[in-house]
Structure formats: C-alpha cells, structure tokens
C-alpha cells in the first residue's frame, strides 16, 4: 500500500534559519512526489514536484529512492513561508489519486 | 480564469440528516477528484471522475456517500444519513485530460455533524 509519512506535526524555526521538512514514502511502483502548501486562509496549492527539479520560492526537494525520502529544504526561512506543508505522491505519469501525508505546520519566528 | 469552486464553504448538520456538497471544476477539466480530511488525519482520496464516469471510487468510505457528475461538469457529493465521523473538510480538485498534470484544489467545504 502507498503511504506518506511526515514525522513532524510542527516545525518552528527563526527567520533566516535553514528549514528541512521531512517526508518518507512507501510505494511499490514508480511514484511521482509532490509538496503541496496551504497558506492561512488560502487553498491547497502545488509547491513543487520532483520531476520538474525546480526551485520554487527558494524551496527544493530531492527524491532519494534509496532512502525513499523527499525532504523539503530551504536555506533561509522567511516569515511568509509559515504555512501547512503536505508531502504527497501519485503514480507517475497518470491521472491517479494523490496520497497525502498528515502535514507539517511550519512556523517561522520573526 | 476562475479556480475550482465549492459550495457551501461550511455546513453544520445534525446526525441523521442529509447534506449535499457541490464542486465546480475549472472549465474544460475532465478529471474531477474528491478528497476528505478528518480531524488530525491526512487528506484522503475519495473518488475520481473522468467526465461523467467514475474512474476510481476506491476511497469512498461506505454507501452513505453518493457522488455524481451528471453531464460531466459540476459534481455533487451527498452524505445520507450523516454520522459524527463524517465531520471534516471535503476538498475537490480538477485537472486537464493530460497525463501527469497538476490537480487544482478548491477551498474545501467544512462539514460539522453534531
């Protein structure tokens, strides 16, 4: 069965400090990994996906198939990064359902 | 371009009553998905429409839940009769008819069953 694990419910960091939101997954096939973000009073939106290898708002995430991880990183946290972050996966290249982790609330302290 | 819209934004009903949630996907999006987040748990997939057809309904919790998408445009999700454990936020998402494209989410409907 596919599963996404985010071990931290809450992560508090000071502004300017590095951020790492952890995500591990289990999936028998070939997954596509995502990070979704939900800012206060806004809808869930895609932040980045592993196949695009982009850096969005300074965030990056590298898929490590050996460790089955997809941690989200940013070198210097900003106050506007405070939000709920969800790691997710789906079957690569399909219309398939998205499986989400429980989410990590990132709180950036000014 | 308007995003995915959901109605109502919040619904409070009593156990045993019926509630119908509506989702209007982005115009032209053939794929429509329903998800649910109950308190303290992850967002879980409920079902997937391609146009008016149910492609995958493996996540529907039981037969008290009925989803429809007549005409392949908007979709409704009816809960009848509602139970306390149905409380949560129901999200709708839509995507284009191309492989591997992004799903765009609606704002969600918060359902509270008393």
Coordinates of C-alpha atoms in Angstrom, one line a residue:
Chain A
X1 CA 0.0 0.0 0.0
X2 CA 1.2 3.5 -0.7
X3 CA 1.9 5.7 2.3
X4 CA 3.5 9.1 3.0
X5 CA 5.0 9.8 6.4
X6 CA 5.7 13.3 7.8
X7 CA 7.1 12.8 11.2
X8 CA 6.8 16.4 12.4
X9 CA 3.4 18.0 13.1
X10 CA 5.0 21.3 13.9
X11 CA 8.3 22.8 13.0
X12 CA 9.3 26.2 14.4
X13 CA 12.4 28.0 13.1
X14 CA 13.7 31.5 13.3
X15 CA 13.7 33.8 10.3
X16 CA 16.9 33.3 8.3
X17 CA 17.5 29.8 9.7
X18 CA 17.5 26.7 7.4
X19 CA 14.4 24.7 7.0
X20 CA 14.0 21.0 6.4
X21 CA 10.6 19.3 6.3
X22 CA 10.9 15.6 6.3
X23 CA 9.0 13.2 4.2
X24 CA 9.3 9.4 3.7
X25 CA 7.2 7.3 1.5
X26 CA 6.4 3.7 0.6
X27 CA 5.2 2.7 -2.8
X28 CA 5.5 -0.4 -4.8
X29 CA 5.6 1.2 -8.3
X30 CA 7.1 4.3 -9.8
X31 CA 5.8 7.3 -7.8
X32 CA 5.8 10.9 -8.5
X33 CA 6.4 13.0 -5.4
X34 CA 5.0 16.4 -4.6
X35 CA 5.0 19.1 -2.0
X36 CA 1.7 21.0 -1.5
X37 CA 1.4 24.1 0.6
X38 CA -1.6 25.7 2.3
X39 CA -1.1 29.3 3.5
X40 CA -3.5 30.7 6.0
X41 CA -7.0 31.2 4.5
X42 CA -5.9 30.0 1.1
X43 CA -6.5 26.9 -0.8
X44 CA -4.1 23.9 -1.1
X45 CA -1.7 24.5 -3.9
X46 CA 1.2 22.7 -5.6
X47 CA 4.6 23.9 -4.4
X48 CA 6.8 21.6 -6.4
X49 CA 7.1 18.2 -7.9
X50 CA 10.2 16.0 -8.2
X51 CA 10.1 15.6 -12.0
X52 CA 10.4 19.3 -12.6
X53 CA 13.5 19.7 -10.5
X54 CA 12.6 23.3 -9.9
X55 CA 13.3 25.6 -7.0
X56 CA 10.1 27.4 -6.0
X57 CA 10.1 30.3 -3.6
X58 CA 13.6 29.1 -2.6
X59 CA 12.5 25.6 -1.7
X60 CA 14.0 22.5 -3.2
X61 CA 13.3 18.8 -2.7
X62 CA 15.4 15.9 -3.9
X63 CA 14.0 12.4 -4.4
X64 CA 16.2 9.8 -2.7
X65 CA 14.9 6.4 -3.9
X66 CA 17.4 4.5 -1.7
X67 CA 16.0 6.1 1.5
X68 CA 12.5 6.6 0.0
X69 CA 12.6 10.2 1.1
X70 CA 11.6 13.5 -0.4
X71 CA 12.6 16.1 2.2
X72 CA 11.8 19.8 1.5
X73 CA 14.6 22.3 2.1
X74 CA 15.2 26.0 2.1
X75 CA 18.4 27.6 3.2
X76 CA 16.9 30.8 4.8
X77 CA 13.4 30.8 6.1
X78 CA 11.2 33.8 5.6
X79 CA 8.1 34.8 7.6
X80 CA 5.9 34.3 4.6
X81 CA 6.9 30.7 4.5
X82 CA 4.7 30.0 7.5
X83 CA 2.1 27.5 6.3
X84 CA 1.0 23.9 6.3
X85 CA 3.1 21.7 4.1
X86 CA 1.9 18.4 2.7
X87 CA 4.1 15.8 1.1
X88 CA 2.2 13.7 -1.4
X89 CA 2.6 11.0 -4.1
X90 CA 0.8 9.6 -7.0
X91 CA 1.6 7.1 -9.7
X92 CA 4.0 8.6 -12.2
X93 CA 2.5 9.9 -15.4
X94 CA -1.1 9.1 -14.7
X95 CA -4.3 10.7 -13.6
X96 CA -4.1 8.8 -10.4
X97 CA -5.3 9.8 -7.0
X98 CA -2.9 11.7 -4.8
X99 CA -1.9 10.2 -1.4
X100 CA -1.0 12.8 1.2
X101 CA 1.0 12.8 4.4
X102 CA -0.5 14.3 7.6
X103 CA 1.2 17.6 7.0
X104 CA 3.8 19.7 8.9
X105 CA 3.0 23.2 10.1
X106 CA 5.9 25.4 9.6
X107 CA 6.1 28.4 11.9
X108 CA 8.8 31.0 11.1
X109 CA 9.5 33.1 14.1
X110 CA 10.5 36.7 13.3
Chain B
X1 CA -9.6 32.2 -15.0
X2 CA -11.8 31.1 -12.1
X3 CA -10.4 28.3 -10.0
X4 CA -12.2 25.3 -8.6
X5 CA -15.2 26.4 -6.5
X6 CA -17.0 24.6 -3.8
X7 CA -20.3 25.2 -2.1
X8 CA -21.1 25.6 0.7
X9 CA -17.9 26.7 2.5
X10 CA -19.3 25.5 5.8
X11 CA -22.2 23.2 6.8
X12 CA -23.4 22.3 10.2
X13 CA -26.0 19.5 10.4
X14 CA -27.3 17.0 12.9
X15 CA -26.6 13.3 12.9
X16 CA -29.0 11.5 10.6
X17 CA -29.6 14.5 8.3
X18 CA -28.6 14.7 4.7
X19 CA -26.0 17.1 3.2
X20 CA -25.1 17.7 -0.4
X21 CA -21.7 19.3 -1.3
X22 CA -21.1 20.8 -4.7
X23 CA -17.9 21.2 -6.7
X24 CA -17.5 23.2 -9.9
X25 CA -14.2 22.3 -11.6
X26 CA -12.1 24.6 -13.8
X27 CA -13.8 24.9 -17.1
X28 CA -12.5 22.2 -19.6
X29 CA -11.1 20.0 -16.9
X30 CA -12.4 16.4 -17.5
X31 CA -10.8 15.0 -14.3
X32 CA -12.5 15.7 -11.0
X33 CA -11.5 14.3 -7.6
X34 CA -13.0 14.4 -4.2
X35 CA -10.8 14.2 -1.1
X36 CA -11.5 14.4 2.7
X37 CA -9.5 15.4 5.7
X38 CA -11.0 14.4 9.1
X39 CA -9.6 16.0 12.2
X40 CA -6.0 15.1 12.9
X41 CA -5.6 12.8 9.9
X42 CA -4.3 13.1 6.4
X43 CA -6.1 14.2 3.4
X44 CA -7.6 11.1 1.9
X45 CA -8.8 10.3 -1.6
X46 CA -12.5 9.5 -2.1
X47 CA -13.1 9.2 -5.8
X48 CA -12.2 10.3 -9.3
X49 CA -14.4 11.2 -12.2
X50 CA -13.4 11.4 -15.8
X51 CA -16.1 13.5 -17.4
X52 CA -19.3 11.9 -16.0
X53 CA -17.8 8.4 -15.4
X54 CA -16.4 7.2 -12.1
X55 CA -12.9 6.2 -12.8
X56 CA -11.9 5.2 -9.3
X57 CA -14.2 5.2 -6.2
X58 CA -11.9 3.1 -4.0
X59 CA -11.8 5.7 -1.3
X60 CA -15.5 6.1 -0.7
X61 CA -16.0 5.1 2.9
X62 CA -19.4 3.5 2.7
X63 CA -22.7 3.5 0.9
X64 CA -23.9 6.6 2.8
X65 CA -21.8 8.6 0.4
X66 CA -23.0 9.2 -3.2
X67 CA -21.1 11.2 -5.8
X68 CA -22.5 12.3 -9.1
X69 CA -21.3 14.3 -12.0
X70 CA -24.2 14.5 -14.5
X71 CA -23.2 16.0 -17.8
X72 CA -19.5 15.9 -16.9
X73 CA -19.5 19.4 -15.4
X74 CA -20.1 20.1 -11.7
X75 CA -20.2 17.3 -9.2
X76 CA -22.1 16.7 -6.0
X77 CA -21.3 14.6 -3.0
X78 CA -24.2 13.6 -0.9
X79 CA -24.0 12.1 2.6
X80 CA -27.1 10.4 3.7
X81 CA -27.6 9.9 6.6
X82 CA -24.7 11.8 8.1
X83 CA -22.8 10.4 11.1
X84 CA -20.5 12.1 13.6
X85 CA -17.3 10.6 12.0
X86 CA -18.2 12.3 8.7
X87 CA -17.1 15.7 10.1
X88 CA -14.1 17.1 8.3
X89 CA -13.1 19.2 5.3
X90 CA -14.1 17.9 1.9
X91 CA -11.9 19.0 -1.0
X92 CA -12.5 18.9 -4.6
X93 CA -9.8 19.1 -7.3
X94 CA -9.7 19.1 -11.0
X95 CA -7.2 18.5 -13.8
X96 CA -6.9 18.6 -17.5
X97 CA -7.1 15.5 -19.7
X98 CA -3.3 15.0 -20.0
X99 CA -1.1 12.6 -18.2
X100 CA 0.8 13.8 -15.2
X101 CA -0.8 17.2 -14.9
X102 CA -1.3 19.2 -11.8
X103 CA -4.5 18.9 -9.8
X104 CA -6.0 22.2 -8.8
X105 CA -7.8 22.3 -5.5
X106 CA -10.9 24.1 -4.3
X107 CA -11.1 25.9 -1.0
X108 CA -12.9 23.0 0.7
X109 CA -16.2 22.5 2.5
X110 CA -16.0 22.2 6.2
X111 CA -18.7 19.7 7.4
X112 CA -19.6 19.5 11.0
X113 CA -22.0 16.8 12.1
X114 CA -23.4 17.3 15.6

